[in-house]
PDB file of C-alpha atoms and ligand atoms in Angstrom:
ATOM      1  CA  MET A 220      28.211  14.509  -8.315  1.00  0.00           C
ATOM      2  CA  LYS A 221      26.881  11.197  -7.045  1.00  0.00           C
ATOM      3  CA  LYS A 222      24.816   9.457  -9.745  1.00  0.00           C
ATOM      4  CA  ARG A 223      21.159   9.192  -8.762  1.00  0.00           C
ATOM      5  CA  LEU A 224      19.544   5.815  -8.608  1.00  0.00           C
ATOM      6  CA  ARG A 225      16.098   5.840 -10.232  1.00  0.00           C
ATOM      7  CA  LEU A 226      13.712   3.718  -8.174  1.00  0.00           C
ATOM      8  CA  LYS A 227      10.590   4.089 -10.310  1.00  0.00           C
ATOM      9  CA  PRO A 228      11.491   1.515 -13.023  1.00  0.00           C
ATOM     10  CA  VAL A 229      12.652  -0.952 -10.359  1.00  0.00           C
ATOM     11  CA  ARG A 230       9.367  -0.598  -8.459  1.00  0.00           C
ATOM     12  CA  THR A 231       7.273  -0.914 -11.640  1.00  0.00           C
ATOM     13  CA  THR A 232       9.137  -4.099 -12.624  1.00  0.00           C
ATOM     14  CA  ILE A 233       8.554  -5.631  -9.172  1.00  0.00           C
ATOM     15  CA  GLN A 234       4.847  -4.662  -9.261  1.00  0.00           C
ATOM     16  CA  ILE A 235       4.400  -6.237 -12.723  1.00  0.00           C
ATOM     17  CA  PHE A 236       6.227  -9.386 -11.591  1.00  0.00           C
ATOM     18  CA  PHE A 237       3.934  -9.903  -8.579  1.00  0.00           C
ATOM     19  CA  PHE A 238       0.806  -9.022 -10.561  1.00  0.00           C
ATOM     20  CA  ILE A 239       1.626 -11.681 -13.183  1.00  0.00           C
ATOM     21  CA  LEU A 240       2.605 -14.208 -10.490  1.00  0.00           C
ATOM     22  CA  ILE A 241      -0.701 -13.821  -8.616  1.00  0.00           C
ATOM     23  CA  LEU A 242      -2.635 -13.894 -11.889  1.00  0.00           C
ATOM     24  CA  LEU A 243      -0.928 -17.157 -12.910  1.00  0.00           C
ATOM     25  CA  ILE A 244      -1.599 -18.675  -9.474  1.00  0.00           C
ATOM     26  CA  SER A 245      -5.273 -17.680  -9.759  1.00  0.00           C
ATOM     27  CA  LEU A 246      -5.526 -19.014 -13.297  1.00  0.00           C
ATOM     28  CA  GLY A 247      -3.820 -22.253 -12.189  1.00  0.00           C
ATOM     29  CA  HIS A 248      -6.991 -24.288 -11.635  1.00  0.00           C
ATOM     30  CA  SER A 249      -8.584 -23.235 -14.932  1.00  0.00           C
ATOM     31  CA  LEU A 250      -5.335 -23.936 -16.777  1.00  0.00           C
ATOM     32  CA  GLU A 251      -4.964 -27.341 -15.111  1.00  0.00           C
ATOM     33  CA  GLU A 252      -8.460 -28.264 -16.307  1.00  0.00           C
ATOM     34  CA  ALA A 253      -7.280 -27.336 -19.808  1.00  0.00           C
ATOM     35  CA  GLY A 254      -4.252 -29.609 -19.349  1.00  0.00           C
ATOM     36  CA  VAL A 255      -1.703 -26.823 -18.808  1.00  0.00           C
ATOM     37  CA  THR A 256       0.452 -26.968 -15.677  1.00  0.00           C
ATOM     38  CA  ILE A 257       2.842 -24.207 -14.675  1.00  0.00           C
ATOM     39  CA  PRO A 258       6.020 -25.505 -12.968  1.00  0.00           C
ATOM     40  CA  LEU A 259       6.843 -24.058  -9.489  1.00  0.00           C
ATOM     41  CA  ILE A 260       3.334 -22.691  -8.862  1.00  0.00           C
ATOM     42  CA  GLN A 261       1.441 -25.910  -9.509  1.00  0.00           C
ATOM     43  CA  GLY A 262      -1.124 -26.460  -6.739  1.00  0.00           C
ATOM     44  CA  ALA A 263      -0.702 -22.949  -5.252  1.00  0.00           C
ATOM     45  CA  SER A 264      -3.882 -21.001  -4.452  1.00  0.00           C
ATOM     46  CA  LEU A 265      -4.745 -17.369  -3.781  1.00  0.00           C
ATOM     47  CA  HIS A 266      -5.489 -18.219  -0.142  1.00  0.00           C
ATOM     48  CA  ALA A 267      -1.980 -19.674   0.220  1.00  0.00           C
ATOM     49  CA  VAL A 268      -0.350 -16.402  -0.865  1.00  0.00           C
ATOM     50  CA  CYS A 269      -2.564 -14.029   1.138  1.00  0.00           C
ATOM     51  CA  PRO A 270      -0.717 -12.662   4.198  1.00  0.00           C
ATOM     52  CA  PHE A 271      -3.937 -11.016   5.463  1.00  0.00           C
ATOM     53  CA  GLY A 272      -5.444 -14.500   5.752  1.00  0.00           C
ATOM     54  CA  GLY A 273      -2.668 -15.190   8.264  1.00  0.00           C
ATOM     55  CA  VAL A 274      -3.633 -12.107  10.321  1.00  0.00           C
ATOM     56  CA  VAL A 275      -7.330 -12.905  10.594  1.00  0.00           C
ATOM     57  CA  SER A 276      -6.672 -16.566  11.261  1.00  0.00           C
ATOM     58  CA  LEU A 277      -4.207 -15.702  14.036  1.00  0.00           C
ATOM     59  CA  TYR A 278      -6.779 -13.356  15.588  1.00  0.00           C
ATOM     60  CA  GLN A 279      -9.427 -16.070  15.267  1.00  0.00           C
ATOM     61  CA  TYR A 280      -7.091 -18.552  16.996  1.00  0.00           C
ATOM     62  CA  ILE A 281      -6.369 -16.131  19.877  1.00  0.00           C
ATOM     63  CA  THR A 282     -10.036 -15.274  20.416  1.00  0.00           C
ATOM     64  CA  ALA A 283     -11.775 -18.578  19.645  1.00  0.00           C
ATOM     65  CA  GLY A 284      -9.036 -21.233  19.684  1.00  0.00           C
ATOM     66  CA  SER A 285      -9.447 -22.366  16.063  1.00  0.00           C
ATOM     67  CA  PHE A 286      -7.996 -21.371  12.711  1.00  0.00           C
ATOM     68  CA  VAL A 287     -10.000 -19.991   9.798  1.00  0.00           C
ATOM     69  CA  GLN A 288     -10.934 -22.528   7.104  1.00  0.00           C
ATOM     70  CA  LYS A 289      -8.946 -22.374   3.822  1.00  0.00           C
ATOM     71  CA  ILE A 290      -5.910 -20.666   5.406  1.00  0.00           C
ATOM     72  CA  HIS A 291      -2.563 -22.306   4.607  1.00  0.00           C
ATOM     73  CA  ASP A 292       0.716 -22.432   6.556  1.00  0.00           C
ATOM     74  CA  SER A 293       2.279 -20.279   3.827  1.00  0.00           C
ATOM     75  CA  SER A 294      -0.087 -17.427   4.804  1.00  0.00           C
ATOM     76  CA  PHE A 295       1.473 -17.366   8.282  1.00  0.00           C
ATOM     77  CA  ILE A 296       5.013 -17.373   6.865  1.00  0.00           C
ATOM     78  CA  LEU A 297       4.114 -14.539   4.486  1.00  0.00           C
ATOM     79  CA  MET A 298       2.432 -12.612   7.309  1.00  0.00           C
ATOM     80  CA  ILE A 299       5.633 -12.811   9.404  1.00  0.00           C
ATOM     81  CA  LEU A 300       7.810 -11.741   6.436  1.00  0.00           C
ATOM     82  CA  VAL A 301       5.527  -8.800   5.658  1.00  0.00           C
ATOM     83  CA  PHE A 302       5.535  -7.700   9.327  1.00  0.00           C
ATOM     84  CA  LEU A 303       9.329  -7.921   9.544  1.00  0.00           C
ATOM     85  CA  THR A 304       9.775  -5.813   6.400  1.00  0.00           C
ATOM     86  CA  ALA A 305       7.204  -3.319   7.757  1.00  0.00           C
ATOM     87  CA  ILE A 306       9.160  -2.916  11.003  1.00  0.00           C
ATOM     88  CA  LEU A 307      12.281  -2.168   8.962  1.00  0.00           C
ATOM     89  CA  PHE A 308      10.958  -0.247   5.953  1.00  0.00           C
ATOM     90  CA  GLY A 309       7.254   0.496   6.535  1.00  0.00           C
ATOM     91  CA  PRO A 310       4.427  -0.907   4.371  1.00  0.00           C
ATOM     92  CA  VAL A 311       6.600  -1.868   1.350  1.00  0.00           C
ATOM     93  CA  PHE A 312       4.132  -4.709   0.729  1.00  0.00           C
ATOM     94  CA  CYS A 313       1.500  -2.062  -0.145  1.00  0.00           C
ATOM     95  CA  GLY A 314       3.775   0.098  -2.282  1.00  0.00           C
ATOM     96  CA  TRP A 315       5.798  -2.544  -4.103  1.00  0.00           C
ATOM     97  CA  ILE A 316       4.053  -5.926  -4.040  1.00  0.00           C
ATOM     98  CA  CYS A 317       0.269  -5.868  -3.524  1.00  0.00           C
ATOM     99  CA  PRO A 318      -1.216  -6.436  -7.008  1.00  0.00           C
ATOM    100  CA  PHE A 319      -4.470  -4.724  -6.042  1.00  0.00           C
ATOM    101  CA  GLY A 320      -2.545  -1.580  -5.064  1.00  0.00           C
ATOM    102  CA  SER A 321      -0.707  -1.826  -8.388  1.00  0.00           C
ATOM    103  CA  ILE A 322      -3.833  -2.080 -10.521  1.00  0.00           C
ATOM    104  CA  GLN A 323      -5.367   0.954  -8.782  1.00  0.00           C
ATOM    105  CA  GLU A 324      -2.150   2.838  -9.537  1.00  0.00           C
ATOM    106  CA  TRP A 325      -2.205   1.785 -13.212  1.00  0.00           C
ATOM    107  CA  VAL A 326      -5.853   2.869 -13.625  1.00  0.00           C
ATOM    108  CA  GLY A 327      -4.843   6.075 -11.847  1.00  0.00           C
ATOM    109  CA  LYS A 328      -2.282   6.783 -14.570  1.00  0.00           C
ATOM    110  CA  ILE A 329      -5.210   7.131 -17.009  1.00  0.00           C
ATOM    111  CA  GLY A 330      -6.959   9.477 -14.545  1.00  0.00           C
ATOM    112  CA  ARG A 331      -3.769  11.534 -14.161  1.00  0.00           C
ATOM    113  CA  LYS A 332      -3.539  11.886 -17.961  1.00  0.00           C
ATOM    114  CA  ILE A 333      -7.170  13.057 -18.186  1.00  0.00           C
ATOM    115  CA  PHE A 334      -7.355  15.348 -15.143  1.00  0.00           C
ATOM    116  CA  LYS A 335      -3.691  16.402 -14.916  1.00  0.00           C
ATOM    117  CA  ARG A 336      -2.903  18.249 -11.624  1.00  0.00           C
ATOM    118  CA  LYS A 337      -6.540  18.055 -10.508  1.00  0.00           C
ATOM    119  CA  TYR A 338      -6.212  14.276 -10.279  1.00  0.00           C
ATOM    120  CA  ASN A 339      -6.216  12.938  -6.721  1.00  0.00           C
ATOM    121  CA  ARG A 340      -7.310  16.367  -5.358  1.00  0.00           C
ATOM    122  CA  TYR A 341     -11.102  16.099  -5.569  1.00  0.00           C
ATOM    123  CA  ILE A 342     -11.952  15.309  -1.940  1.00  0.00           C
ATOM    124  CA  PRO A 343     -11.698  18.307   0.428  1.00  0.00           C
ATOM    125  CA  GLY A 344      -8.819  17.898   2.889  1.00  0.00           C
ATOM    126  CA  LYS A 345     -10.953  17.864   6.071  1.00  0.00           C
ATOM    127  CA  ILE A 346     -13.340  15.171   4.778  1.00  0.00           C
ATOM    128  CA  ASP A 347     -10.457  13.186   3.316  1.00  0.00           C
ATOM    129  CA  ARG A 348      -8.590  13.117   6.649  1.00  0.00           C
ATOM    130  CA  ILE A 349     -11.668  11.707   8.433  1.00  0.00           C
ATOM    131  CA  LEU A 350     -12.408   9.152   5.689  1.00  0.00           C
ATOM    132  CA  ARG A 351      -8.895   7.757   6.021  1.00  0.00           C
ATOM    133  CA  TYR A 352      -9.761   6.276   9.425  1.00  0.00           C
ATOM    134  CA  LEU A 353     -12.542   4.216   7.814  1.00  0.00           C
ATOM    135  CA  ARG A 354     -10.084   1.421   7.087  1.00  0.00           C
ATOM    136  CA  TYR A 355      -9.619   0.887  10.837  1.00  0.00           C
ATOM    137  CA  ALA A 356     -13.405   0.497  11.165  1.00  0.00           C
ATOM    138  CA  VAL A 357     -13.286  -2.069   8.323  1.00  0.00           C
ATOM    139  CA  LEU A 358     -10.442  -3.880  10.108  1.00  0.00           C
ATOM    140  CA  LEU A 359     -12.433  -4.021  13.342  1.00  0.00           C
ATOM    141  CA  TRP A 360     -15.496  -5.332  11.499  1.00  0.00           C
ATOM    142  CA  VAL A 361     -13.433  -8.035   9.717  1.00  0.00           C
ATOM    143  CA  LEU A 362     -11.801  -9.221  12.955  1.00  0.00           C
ATOM    144  CA  ILE A 363     -15.051  -9.359  14.924  1.00  0.00           C
ATOM    145  CA  MET A 364     -17.049 -11.033  12.152  1.00  0.00           C
ATOM    146  CA  THR A 365     -14.272 -13.555  11.445  1.00  0.00           C
ATOM    147  CA  ALA A 366     -14.038 -14.498  15.126  1.00  0.00           C
ATOM    148  CA  VAL A 367     -17.824 -14.944  15.289  1.00  0.00           C
ATOM    149  CA  SER A 368     -18.294 -16.899  12.054  1.00  0.00           C
ATOM    150  CA  VAL A 369     -14.918 -18.771  11.790  1.00  0.00           C
ATOM    151  CA  LYS A 370     -14.949 -17.848   8.068  1.00  0.00           C
ATOM    152  CA  LEU A 371     -13.122 -15.282   5.961  1.00  0.00           C
ATOM    153  CA  VAL A 372     -16.158 -12.960   5.889  1.00  0.00           C
ATOM    154  CA  PHE A 373     -14.259 -10.280   4.017  1.00  0.00           C
ATOM    155  CA  ALA A 374     -13.970 -12.587   0.962  1.00  0.00           C
ATOM    156  CA  ASP A 375     -17.542 -11.639  -0.063  1.00  0.00           C
ATOM    157  CA  PHE A 376     -16.552  -7.962  -0.305  1.00  0.00           C
ATOM    158  CA  ASP A 377     -12.873  -8.296  -1.166  1.00  0.00           C
ATOM    159  CA  PRO A 378     -12.079  -6.594  -4.510  1.00  0.00           C
ATOM    160  CA  TYR A 379      -8.628  -8.263  -4.568  1.00  0.00           C
ATOM    161  CA  TYR A 380     -10.266 -11.710  -4.457  1.00  0.00           C
ATOM    162  CA  ALA A 381     -12.845 -10.613  -7.056  1.00  0.00           C
ATOM    163  CA  LEU A 382     -10.163  -9.318  -9.443  1.00  0.00           C
ATOM    164  CA  PHE A 383      -8.284 -12.614  -9.482  1.00  0.00           C
ATOM    165  CA  ASN A 384     -11.360 -14.895  -9.461  1.00  0.00           C
ATOM    166  CA  PHE A 385     -14.140 -13.125 -11.382  1.00  0.00           C
ATOM    167  CA  TRP A 386     -14.105 -15.802 -14.117  1.00  0.00           C
ATOM    168  CA  THR A 387     -14.624 -18.707 -11.691  1.00  0.00           C
ATOM    169  CA  GLY A 388     -18.245 -18.049 -10.707  1.00  0.00           C
ATOM    170  CA  GLU A 389     -17.184 -18.263  -7.025  1.00  0.00           C
ATOM    171  CA  VAL A 390     -17.130 -14.507  -6.410  1.00  0.00           C
ATOM    172  CA  ALA A 391     -20.052 -12.913  -4.551  1.00  0.00           C
ATOM    173  CA  VAL A 392     -21.911 -10.101  -6.341  1.00  0.00           C
ATOM    174  CA  THR A 393     -20.866  -7.754  -3.497  1.00  0.00           C
ATOM    175  CA  GLY A 394     -17.201  -8.491  -4.309  1.00  0.00           C
ATOM    176  CA  LEU A 395     -17.716  -7.729  -8.005  1.00  0.00           C
ATOM    177  CA  VAL A 396     -19.557  -4.493  -7.190  1.00  0.00           C
ATOM    178  CA  THR A 397     -16.759  -3.426  -4.807  1.00  0.00           C
ATOM    179  CA  LEU A 398     -14.177  -4.178  -7.509  1.00  0.00           C
ATOM    180  CA  GLY A 399     -16.074  -2.117 -10.115  1.00  0.00           C
ATOM    181  CA  VAL A 400     -16.541   0.830  -7.736  1.00  0.00           C
ATOM    182  CA  VAL A 401     -12.852   0.841  -6.726  1.00  0.00           C
ATOM    183  CA  LEU A 402     -11.610   0.717 -10.326  1.00  0.00           C
ATOM    184  CA  VAL A 403     -13.917   3.579 -11.399  1.00  0.00           C
ATOM    185  CA  LEU A 404     -12.944   5.653  -8.334  1.00  0.00           C
ATOM    186  CA  SER A 405      -9.270   5.059  -9.165  1.00  0.00           C
ATOM    187  CA  LEU A 406      -9.779   7.301 -12.211  1.00  0.00           C
ATOM    188  CA  PHE A 407     -10.321  10.246  -9.834  1.00  0.00           C
ATOM    189  CA  VAL A 408      -8.529   9.323  -6.601  1.00  0.00           C
ATOM    190  CA  GLU A 409      -5.216   7.486  -6.341  1.00  0.00           C
ATOM    191  CA  ARG A 410      -5.469   4.114  -4.562  1.00  0.00           C
ATOM    192  CA  PRO A 411      -8.981   4.705  -3.084  1.00  0.00           C
ATOM    193  CA  PHE A 412      -9.218   1.225  -1.588  1.00  0.00           C
ATOM    194  CA  CYS A 413      -5.796   1.545   0.093  1.00  0.00           C
ATOM    195  CA  LYS A 414      -6.702   4.974   1.512  1.00  0.00           C
ATOM    196  CA  TYR A 415     -10.209   4.355   2.775  1.00  0.00           C
ATOM    197  CA  ALA A 416     -11.023   0.653   3.089  1.00  0.00           C
ATOM    198  CA  CYS A 417      -8.115  -1.802   3.102  1.00  0.00           C
ATOM    199  CA  PRO A 418      -7.957  -3.582   6.499  1.00  0.00           C
ATOM    200  CA  TYR A 419      -4.502  -4.981   5.758  1.00  0.00           C
ATOM    201  CA  GLY A 420      -3.187  -1.522   4.838  1.00  0.00           C
ATOM    202  CA  ALA A 421      -4.610  -0.345   8.176  1.00  0.00           C
ATOM    203  CA  VAL A 422      -2.539  -2.948  10.047  1.00  0.00           C
ATOM    204  CA  LEU A 423       0.658  -2.271   8.099  1.00  0.00           C
ATOM    205  CA  GLY A 424       0.165   1.525   8.225  1.00  0.00           C
ATOM    206  CA  ILE A 425       0.775   1.454  11.986  1.00  0.00           C
ATOM    207  CA  SER A 426       4.409   0.491  11.269  1.00  0.00           C
ATOM    208  CA  ASN A 427       4.971   4.043   9.987  1.00  0.00           C
ATOM    209  CA  PHE A 428       5.077   5.264  13.585  1.00  0.00           C
ATOM    210  CA  PHE A 429       8.049   3.097  14.570  1.00  0.00           C
ATOM    211  CA  ARG A 430       9.700   1.799  11.368  1.00  0.00           C
ATOM    212  CA  ILE A 431      13.500   1.823  11.489  1.00  0.00           C
ATOM    213  CA  PHE A 432      14.159   3.218   7.978  1.00  0.00           C
ATOM    214  CA  LYS A 433      12.155   6.424   7.540  1.00  0.00           C
ATOM    215  CA  ILE A 434      11.510   8.936   4.765  1.00  0.00           C
ATOM    216  CA  ARG A 435      13.474  12.000   5.914  1.00  0.00           C
ATOM    217  CA  ARG A 436      13.489  15.498   4.405  1.00  0.00           C
ATOM    218  CA  LYS A 437      16.431  17.877   4.761  1.00  0.00           C
ATOM    219  CA  ALA A 438      14.862  21.342   5.166  1.00  0.00           C
ATOM    220  CA  SER A 439      18.167  23.184   4.543  1.00  0.00           C
ATOM    221  CA  THR A 440      18.345  22.100   0.893  1.00  0.00           C
ATOM    222  CA  CYS A 441      14.602  22.038   0.137  1.00  0.00           C
ATOM    223  CA  ILE A 442      13.592  24.624  -2.507  1.00  0.00           C
ATOM    224  CA  SER A 443       9.826  24.352  -1.775  1.00  0.00           C
ATOM    225  CA  CYS A 444       8.958  23.215  -5.281  1.00  0.00           C
ATOM    226  CA  LEU A 445       6.266  20.900  -3.813  1.00  0.00           C
ATOM    227  CA  GLU A 446       7.074  18.133  -6.303  1.00  0.00           C
ATOM    228  CA  CYS A 447       7.115  15.597  -3.464  1.00  0.00           C
ATOM    229  CA  ASP A 448       3.556  16.590  -2.426  1.00  0.00           C
ATOM    230  CA  ALA A 449       2.302  16.414  -6.016  1.00  0.00           C
ATOM    231  CA  THR A 450       3.820  12.970  -6.529  1.00  0.00           C
ATOM    232  CA  CYS A 451       2.761  11.311  -3.288  1.00  0.00           C
ATOM    233  CA  PRO A 452      -0.079   8.902  -4.146  1.00  0.00           C
ATOM    234  CA  MET A 453      -1.364   9.144  -0.570  1.00  0.00           C
ATOM    235  CA  ASN A 454      -1.479  12.997  -0.557  1.00  0.00           C
ATOM    236  CA  ILE A 455       1.036  13.286   2.279  1.00  0.00           C
ATOM    237  CA  GLU A 456       2.628  16.734   2.700  1.00  0.00           C
ATOM    238  CA  VAL A 457       6.228  15.638   2.495  1.00  0.00           C
ATOM    239  CA  SER A 458       7.328  19.231   1.794  1.00  0.00           C
ATOM    240  CA  THR A 459       6.556  20.287   5.383  1.00  0.00           C
ATOM    241  CA  ALA A 460       7.686  17.149   7.176  1.00  0.00           C
ATOM    242  CA  LYS A 461      11.022  16.381   8.755  1.00  0.00           C
ATOM    243  CA  ASN A 462      10.344  12.657   9.052  1.00  0.00           C
ATOM    244  CA  VAL A 463       7.267  11.182   7.369  1.00  0.00           C
ATOM    245  CA  LEU A 464       5.324   9.393  10.103  1.00  0.00           C
ATOM    246  CA  ASP A 465       1.923   9.455   8.424  1.00  0.00           C
ATOM    247  CA  HIS A 466      -0.031   6.195   8.898  1.00  0.00           C
ATOM    248  CA  GLN A 467      -0.932   6.262   5.194  1.00  0.00           C
ATOM    249  CA  CYS A 468       2.615   6.178   3.777  1.00  0.00           C
ATOM    250  CA  ILE A 469       3.057   3.070   1.589  1.00  0.00           C
ATOM    251  CA  SER A 470       6.862   3.320   1.252  1.00  0.00           C
ATOM    252  CA  CYS A 471       6.690   3.790  -2.506  1.00  0.00           C
ATOM    253  CA  PHE A 472       9.662   6.228  -2.285  1.00  0.00           C
ATOM    254  CA  ALA A 473       8.143   8.347  -5.093  1.00  0.00           C
ATOM    255  CA  CYS A 474       8.849  11.495  -3.052  1.00  0.00           C
ATOM    256  CA  THR A 475      12.568  10.847  -2.578  1.00  0.00           C
ATOM    257  CA  SER A 476      15.532  12.443  -4.300  1.00  0.00           C
ATOM    258  CA  ASP A 477      15.909   9.107  -6.082  1.00  0.00           C
ATOM    259  CA  ASP A 478      12.608   9.809  -7.791  1.00  0.00           C
ATOM    260  CA  SER A 479      10.635  13.094  -7.815  1.00  0.00           C
ATOM    261  CA  CYS A 480      12.494  15.533  -5.526  1.00  0.00           C
ATOM    262  CA  PRO A 481      14.800  17.486  -7.883  1.00  0.00           C
ATOM    263  CA  VAL A 482      17.425  18.259  -5.207  1.00  0.00           C
ATOM    264  CA  PRO A 483      19.882  15.417  -4.526  1.00  0.00           C
ATOM    265  CA  GLU A 484      19.951  14.032  -0.990  1.00  0.00           C
ATOM    266  CA  THR A 485      17.019  16.170   0.199  1.00  0.00           C
ATOM    267  CA  VAL A 486      14.355  13.507   0.657  1.00  0.00           C
ATOM    268  CA  GLN A 487      16.031  10.304   1.707  1.00  0.00           C
ATOM    269  CA  PHE A 488      15.178   6.892   2.963  1.00  0.00           C
ATOM    270  CA  SER A 489      17.404   6.348   5.955  1.00  0.00           C
ATOM    271  CA  SER A 490      17.691   4.689   9.351  1.00  0.00           C
ATOM    272  CA  PHE A 491      19.345   7.723  10.925  1.00  0.00           C
ATOM    273  CA  ASN A 492      18.529  11.416  10.830  1.00  0.00           C
ATOM    274  CA  VAL A 493      20.585  12.891   7.974  1.00  0.00           C
ATOM    275  CA  VAL A 494      19.779  16.442   9.115  1.00  0.00           C
ATOM    276  CA  LYS A 495      22.141  18.192  11.508  1.00  0.00           C
ATOM    277  CA  VAL A 496      20.499  20.539  14.037  1.00  0.00           C
ATOM    278  CA  SER A 497      22.327  23.550  12.501  1.00  0.00           C
ATOM    279  CA  GLU A 498      20.846  22.726   9.072  1.00  0.00           C
ATOM    280  CA  GLU A 499      17.234  22.627  10.154  1.00  0.00           C
ATOM    281  CA  THR A 500      16.172  26.163   9.204  1.00  0.00           C
ATOM    282  CA  SER A 501      15.571  26.805   5.522  1.00  0.00           C
ATOM    283  CA  PRO A 502      13.597  28.790   2.937  1.00  0.00           C
ATOM    284  CA  ALA A 503      10.893  26.168   3.392  1.00  0.00           C
ATOM    285  CA  GLU A 504      10.237  26.614   7.098  1.00  0.00           C
ATOM    286  CA  THR A 505       9.543  23.204   8.579  1.00  0.00           C
ATOM    287  CA  LYS A 506       6.069  23.171  10.137  1.00  0.00           C
ATOM    288  CA  GLU A 507       5.250  21.256  13.286  1.00  0.00           C
ATOM    289  CA  THR A 508       2.970  18.614  11.769  1.00  0.00           C
ATOM    290  CA  LYS A 509       1.931  15.135  12.656  1.00  0.00           C
ATOM    291  CA  ASN A 510       4.342  14.008   9.927  1.00  0.00           C
ATOM    292  CA  GLU A 511       7.311  14.947  12.064  1.00  0.00           C
ATOM    293  CA  ASN A 512       9.158  13.741  15.063  1.00  0.00           C
TER     294      ASN A 512
HETATM  295  S1  SF4 B 665       5.380   9.915   1.641  1.00  0.00           S
HETATM  296 FE1  SF4 B 665       6.753   9.284  -0.025  1.00  0.00          FE
HETATM  297  S2  SF4 B 665       7.071   7.090   0.322  1.00  0.00           S
HETATM  298 FE2  SF4 B 665       5.272   7.665   1.543  1.00  0.00          FE
HETATM  299  S3  SF4 B 665       3.520   7.262   0.167  1.00  0.00           S
HETATM  300 FE3  SF4 B 665       4.089   9.410  -0.134  1.00  0.00          FE
HETATM  301  S4  SF4 B 665       5.486   9.381  -1.902  1.00  0.00           S
HETATM  302 FE4  SF4 B 665       5.356   7.258  -1.133  1.00  0.00          FE
HETATM  303  S1  SF4 B 666      11.581  18.147  -0.488  1.00  0.00           S
HETATM  304 FE1  SF4 B 666      12.309  18.191  -2.647  1.00  0.00          FE
HETATM  305  S2  SF4 B 666      10.444  17.930  -3.886  1.00  0.00           S
HETATM  306 FE2  SF4 B 666       9.764  18.429  -1.789  1.00  0.00          FE
HETATM  307  S3  SF4 B 666       9.465  20.647  -1.820  1.00  0.00           S
HETATM  308 FE3  SF4 B 666      11.575  20.300  -1.091  1.00  0.00          FE
HETATM  309  S4  SF4 B 666      12.864  20.350  -2.948  1.00  0.00           S
HETATM  310 FE4  SF4 B 666      10.733  20.142  -3.648  1.00  0.00          FE
END
């Protein structure tokens, strides 16, 4: 039998690496004042490594003909890289790199230990589905307000910025409050900011509709154990999907046969449909859902 590759430790290592990198970049100024310089990241700033800064500045340029203050060229390069990876693999930035997504996940591990299977299941499905479109409203608000003010208006509410700058005295009270609320909510709901409020997640989530490499489930070998549903941080019903096309998928691959699905080669990450037409009926009858195509 083909040996299974375990993705979880690889993903955790990458998340820790980026979390420490962003933390060191944020601490850079304070450390430099104390006479400590870190080679390679000397002079880097949080604004320079924020791909969302590139998005709002580009929008600002298109609508008003000027770039947003504080945005660096590196933000544009990162924005292009993140978009290219999203077209290929979906929002891997959210699932593997974003340190604010990672910290919500790590706090969520405590919640999962306390509340066990009830964790991440507190909000009724109907309300939850509506709330998930809130992040598009936030995105619209950020774009309009940025174009009007020529400033990164979201910075005053941004919990990511607050997390990596709370010691500087530059963070608005609204940012600190948002950070506190998100971290407390993460004890009950997995990645609440990603699900309901992140404007960048909203942009990247659209890639799920056309990404080249998709999460695909082979119904003929599925044993309906529902492990994939229980593991998905974004509460997506992978167990009834043929191809996951949900706008909330963060490409964490936790549902795949390389992670939680106990049956080899049943949930796969692939650019082509691994399921033959003759194999499509199974004990777990595949429902026609918005997760399929
Ligand atoms: S569907 Fe799979 S890859 Fe997408 S968020 Fe859920 S567990 Fe992660
Ligand atoms: S796809 Fe895998 S994890 Fe999901 S219900 Fe089927 S066998 Fe279980």
